[in-house]
Amino acid sequence: AFRYCPIGLDLAQFLYLCAPNELRRNKERDLISCYHKFMLEFLGDDYSKAPSLDQVFRSYEERKVAGCITAVWYFPTILLDGVVGQYLLDDSDKFQQFALVDRRQAVTDYMEKDVRYKERLEAAVEELVEMSFKLDELPVPC
């Protein structure tokens, strides 16, 4: 088996990028327990090398802020409608402006057109702001 990052980081990025906020918040422990269960099944006889469920929860809690930051960073791009994304990719100047310089206007314009896009971005940013007020209280990764 190989390992590239802490299990909590993998889980945090997966849950923050793939699960809607309400689902993640309401079912977080269930989703992590399910992940752990299937990880043990996958490992089979090597299960003794796996972290305990408590270790997985702790690792996730220590890295939730990283998952939230990843969502805030990626969502403006990955949640774009395919047509809009293609429009940006087809023009190297527009893509460079969006990806490397300043995407605020493009994101704001698209938020006005797509309510779901706006809601996902706002929810992620709001959660990151909430976390920022509690940084001193958040668990520190070992």
PDB file of C-alpha atoms in Angstrom:
ATOM      1  CA  ALA A   1       0.000   0.000   0.000  1.00  0.00           C
ATOM      2  CA  PHE A   2       1.127   3.545  -0.545  1.00  0.00           C
ATOM      3  CA  ARG A   3       0.179   6.786   1.069  1.00  0.00           C
ATOM      4  CA  TYR A   4       0.588  10.251  -0.355  1.00  0.00           C
ATOM      5  CA  CYS A   5      -1.107  12.465   2.216  1.00  0.00           C
ATOM      6  CA  PRO A   6      -2.750  12.189   5.632  1.00  0.00           C
ATOM      7  CA  ILE A   7      -6.038  10.328   5.486  1.00  0.00           C
ATOM      8  CA  GLY A   8      -7.809  13.342   7.002  1.00  0.00           C
ATOM      9  CA  LEU A   9      -6.655  15.588   4.163  1.00  0.00           C
ATOM     10  CA  ASP A  10      -7.927  13.119   1.573  1.00  0.00           C
ATOM     11  CA  LEU A  11     -11.285  12.975   3.359  1.00  0.00           C
ATOM     12  CA  ALA A  12     -11.521  16.742   3.909  1.00  0.00           C
ATOM     13  CA  GLN A  13     -10.836  17.542   0.275  1.00  0.00           C
ATOM     14  CA  PHE A  14     -13.210  14.827  -0.922  1.00  0.00           C
ATOM     15  CA  LEU A  15     -16.072  15.896   1.352  1.00  0.00           C
ATOM     16  CA  TYR A  16     -15.629  19.641   0.808  1.00  0.00           C
ATOM     17  CA  LEU A  17     -15.394  19.296  -2.976  1.00  0.00           C
ATOM     18  CA  CYS A  18     -18.038  16.612  -3.516  1.00  0.00           C
ATOM     19  CA  ALA A  19     -20.680  16.837  -0.798  1.00  0.00           C
ATOM     20  CA  PRO A  20     -23.083  19.745  -0.519  1.00  0.00           C
ATOM     21  CA  ASN A  21     -22.523  21.656   2.740  1.00  0.00           C
ATOM     22  CA  GLU A  22     -25.754  20.538   4.363  1.00  0.00           C
ATOM     23  CA  LEU A  23     -25.109  16.860   3.608  1.00  0.00           C
ATOM     24  CA  ARG A  24     -21.514  17.097   4.804  1.00  0.00           C
ATOM     25  CA  ARG A  25     -22.471  18.861   8.021  1.00  0.00           C
ATOM     26  CA  ASN A  26     -25.415  16.566   8.825  1.00  0.00           C
ATOM     27  CA  LYS A  27     -23.818  13.261   7.832  1.00  0.00           C
ATOM     28  CA  GLU A  28     -20.109  13.954   8.341  1.00  0.00           C
ATOM     29  CA  ARG A  29     -19.556  11.251  10.965  1.00  0.00           C
ATOM     30  CA  ASP A  30     -21.608   8.705   9.004  1.00  0.00           C
ATOM     31  CA  LEU A  31     -19.688   9.434   5.791  1.00  0.00           C
ATOM     32  CA  ILE A  32     -16.330   9.115   7.541  1.00  0.00           C
ATOM     33  CA  SER A  33     -17.426   5.885   9.246  1.00  0.00           C
ATOM     34  CA  CYS A  34     -18.493   4.491   5.871  1.00  0.00           C
ATOM     35  CA  TYR A  35     -15.139   5.499   4.360  1.00  0.00           C
ATOM     36  CA  HIS A  36     -13.309   3.755   7.208  1.00  0.00           C
ATOM     37  CA  LYS A  37     -15.427   0.601   6.892  1.00  0.00           C
ATOM     38  CA  PHE A  38     -14.731   0.270   3.170  1.00  0.00           C
ATOM     39  CA  MET A  39     -11.058   1.077   3.654  1.00  0.00           C
ATOM     40  CA  LEU A  40     -10.791  -1.850   6.089  1.00  0.00           C
ATOM     41  CA  GLU A  41     -12.605  -4.126   3.630  1.00  0.00           C
ATOM     42  CA  PHE A  42     -10.265  -3.032   0.850  1.00  0.00           C
ATOM     43  CA  LEU A  43      -7.173  -3.672   2.961  1.00  0.00           C
ATOM     44  CA  GLY A  44      -8.319  -7.196   3.801  1.00  0.00           C
ATOM     45  CA  ASP A  45      -5.590  -9.005   5.726  1.00  0.00           C
ATOM     46  CA  ASP A  46      -3.536  -5.799   5.948  1.00  0.00           C
ATOM     47  CA  TYR A  47      -6.232  -4.113   8.061  1.00  0.00           C
ATOM     48  CA  SER A  48      -3.965  -4.081  11.126  1.00  0.00           C
ATOM     49  CA  LYS A  49      -1.941  -1.281   9.489  1.00  0.00           C
ATOM     50  CA  ALA A  50      -5.025   0.900   9.120  1.00  0.00           C
ATOM     51  CA  PRO A  51      -5.741   3.822  11.434  1.00  0.00           C
ATOM     52  CA  SER A  52      -8.561   3.408  13.920  1.00  0.00           C
ATOM     53  CA  LEU A  53     -11.828   5.208  13.316  1.00  0.00           C
ATOM     54  CA  ASP A  54     -10.931   7.668  16.101  1.00  0.00           C
ATOM     55  CA  GLN A  55      -7.600   8.408  14.394  1.00  0.00           C
ATOM     56  CA  VAL A  56      -9.417   9.026  11.102  1.00  0.00           C
ATOM     57  CA  PHE A  57     -11.879  11.414  12.791  1.00  0.00           C
ATOM     58  CA  ARG A  58      -9.029  13.258  14.496  1.00  0.00           C
ATOM     59  CA  SER A  59      -7.037  13.538  11.272  1.00  0.00           C
ATOM     60  CA  TYR A  60     -10.120  14.854   9.463  1.00  0.00           C
ATOM     61  CA  GLU A  61     -10.823  17.456  12.158  1.00  0.00           C
ATOM     62  CA  GLU A  62      -7.210  18.636  11.953  1.00  0.00           C
ATOM     63  CA  ARG A  63      -7.494  19.159   8.193  1.00  0.00           C
ATOM     64  CA  LYS A  64     -11.047  20.417   7.669  1.00  0.00           C
ATOM     65  CA  VAL A  65      -9.782  23.947   7.145  1.00  0.00           C
ATOM     66  CA  ALA A  66      -7.592  22.689   4.283  1.00  0.00           C
ATOM     67  CA  GLY A  67     -10.627  21.040   2.676  1.00  0.00           C
ATOM     68  CA  CYS A  68     -12.594  24.265   2.972  1.00  0.00           C
ATOM     69  CA  ILE A  69      -9.726  26.309   1.503  1.00  0.00           C
ATOM     70  CA  THR A  70      -9.514  23.845  -1.392  1.00  0.00           C
ATOM     71  CA  ALA A  71     -13.232  24.283  -2.097  1.00  0.00           C
ATOM     72  CA  VAL A  72     -12.999  28.088  -1.991  1.00  0.00           C
ATOM     73  CA  TRP A  73     -10.002  27.971  -4.334  1.00  0.00           C
ATOM     74  CA  TYR A  74     -11.404  25.425  -6.837  1.00  0.00           C
ATOM     75  CA  PHE A  75     -15.157  26.121  -6.882  1.00  0.00           C
ATOM     76  CA  PRO A  76     -15.031  29.309  -8.978  1.00  0.00           C
ATOM     77  CA  THR A  77     -13.504  27.242 -11.787  1.00  0.00           C
ATOM     78  CA  ILE A  78     -14.819  23.696 -11.429  1.00  0.00           C
ATOM     79  CA  LEU A  79     -18.442  24.679 -10.861  1.00  0.00           C
ATOM     80  CA  LEU A  80     -18.638  26.762 -14.026  1.00  0.00           C
ATOM     81  CA  ASP A  81     -21.068  25.585 -16.665  1.00  0.00           C
ATOM     82  CA  GLY A  82     -19.240  23.654 -19.392  1.00  0.00           C
ATOM     83  CA  VAL A  83     -20.073  26.251 -22.046  1.00  0.00           C
ATOM     84  CA  VAL A  84     -18.722  29.103 -19.921  1.00  0.00           C
ATOM     85  CA  GLY A  85     -15.643  27.102 -19.010  1.00  0.00           C
ATOM     86  CA  GLN A  86     -15.005  26.309 -22.659  1.00  0.00           C
ATOM     87  CA  TYR A  87     -15.417  30.000 -23.517  1.00  0.00           C
ATOM     88  CA  LEU A  88     -12.649  30.815 -21.030  1.00  0.00           C
ATOM     89  CA  LEU A  89     -10.403  27.990 -22.218  1.00  0.00           C
ATOM     90  CA  ASP A  90     -10.752  28.858 -25.903  1.00  0.00           C
ATOM     91  CA  ASP A  91      -9.258  32.312 -25.457  1.00  0.00           C
ATOM     92  CA  SER A  92      -5.805  32.274 -23.882  1.00  0.00           C
ATOM     93  CA  ASP A  93      -6.043  35.925 -22.790  1.00  0.00           C
ATOM     94  CA  LYS A  94      -9.384  35.353 -21.041  1.00  0.00           C
ATOM     95  CA  PHE A  95      -8.076  32.174 -19.439  1.00  0.00           C
ATOM     96  CA  GLN A  96      -4.901  33.859 -18.228  1.00  0.00           C
ATOM     97  CA  GLN A  97      -6.938  36.748 -16.798  1.00  0.00           C
ATOM     98  CA  PHE A  98      -9.336  34.329 -15.074  1.00  0.00           C
ATOM     99  CA  ALA A  99      -6.771  31.824 -13.805  1.00  0.00           C
ATOM    100  CA  LEU A 100      -3.795  34.009 -12.960  1.00  0.00           C
ATOM    101  CA  VAL A 101      -4.736  37.665 -12.672  1.00  0.00           C
ATOM    102  CA  ASP A 102      -8.224  38.566 -11.449  1.00  0.00           C
ATOM    103  CA  ARG A 103     -11.357  36.467 -11.722  1.00  0.00           C
ATOM    104  CA  ARG A 104     -13.614  38.596  -9.540  1.00  0.00           C
ATOM    105  CA  GLN A 105     -15.679  40.149 -12.326  1.00  0.00           C
ATOM    106  CA  ALA A 106     -16.153  36.876 -14.211  1.00  0.00           C
ATOM    107  CA  VAL A 107     -17.171  35.045 -11.028  1.00  0.00           C
ATOM    108  CA  THR A 108     -19.516  37.836  -9.927  1.00  0.00           C
ATOM    109  CA  ASP A 109     -21.146  37.947 -13.362  1.00  0.00           C
ATOM    110  CA  TYR A 110     -21.645  34.187 -13.382  1.00  0.00           C
ATOM    111  CA  MET A 111     -23.026  34.232  -9.828  1.00  0.00           C
ATOM    112  CA  GLU A 112     -25.776  36.551 -11.082  1.00  0.00           C
ATOM    113  CA  LYS A 113     -26.683  34.043 -13.819  1.00  0.00           C
ATOM    114  CA  ASP A 114     -26.493  30.774 -11.880  1.00  0.00           C
ATOM    115  CA  VAL A 115     -28.100  30.613  -8.445  1.00  0.00           C
ATOM    116  CA  ARG A 116     -26.650  27.175  -7.570  1.00  0.00           C
ATOM    117  CA  TYR A 117     -23.137  28.354  -8.456  1.00  0.00           C
ATOM    118  CA  LYS A 118     -23.644  31.417  -6.266  1.00  0.00           C
ATOM    119  CA  GLU A 119     -25.004  29.365  -3.357  1.00  0.00           C
ATOM    120  CA  ARG A 120     -22.124  26.834  -3.407  1.00  0.00           C
ATOM    121  CA  LEU A 121     -19.475  29.572  -3.579  1.00  0.00           C
ATOM    122  CA  GLU A 122     -21.103  31.673  -0.878  1.00  0.00           C
ATOM    123  CA  ALA A 123     -21.542  28.673   1.434  1.00  0.00           C
ATOM    124  CA  ALA A 124     -17.888  27.676   1.075  1.00  0.00           C
ATOM    125  CA  VAL A 125     -16.630  31.222   1.649  1.00  0.00           C
ATOM    126  CA  GLU A 126     -18.966  31.717   4.624  1.00  0.00           C
ATOM    127  CA  GLU A 127     -17.707  28.506   6.219  1.00  0.00           C
ATOM    128  CA  LEU A 128     -14.090  29.538   5.681  1.00  0.00           C
ATOM    129  CA  VAL A 129     -14.807  32.919   7.284  1.00  0.00           C
ATOM    130  CA  GLU A 130     -16.454  31.138  10.247  1.00  0.00           C
ATOM    131  CA  MET A 131     -13.387  28.923  10.601  1.00  0.00           C
ATOM    132  CA  SER A 132     -11.094  31.937  10.470  1.00  0.00           C
ATOM    133  CA  PHE A 133     -12.720  33.329  13.608  1.00  0.00           C
ATOM    134  CA  LYS A 134     -11.936  30.057  15.414  1.00  0.00           C
ATOM    135  CA  LEU A 135      -8.419  29.364  14.137  1.00  0.00           C
ATOM    136  CA  ASP A 136      -6.986  29.271  17.645  1.00  0.00           C
ATOM    137  CA  GLU A 137      -9.566  26.640  18.630  1.00  0.00           C
ATOM    138  CA  LEU A 138      -9.049  24.342  15.626  1.00  0.00           C
ATOM    139  CA  PRO A 139      -6.997  21.180  16.131  1.00  0.00           C
ATOM    140  CA  VAL A 140      -3.417  21.451  14.900  1.00  0.00           C
ATOM    141  CA  PRO A 141      -2.182  18.653  12.617  1.00  0.00           C
ATOM    142  CA  CYS A 142       0.649  16.651  14.144  1.00  0.00           C
TER     143      CYS A 142
END
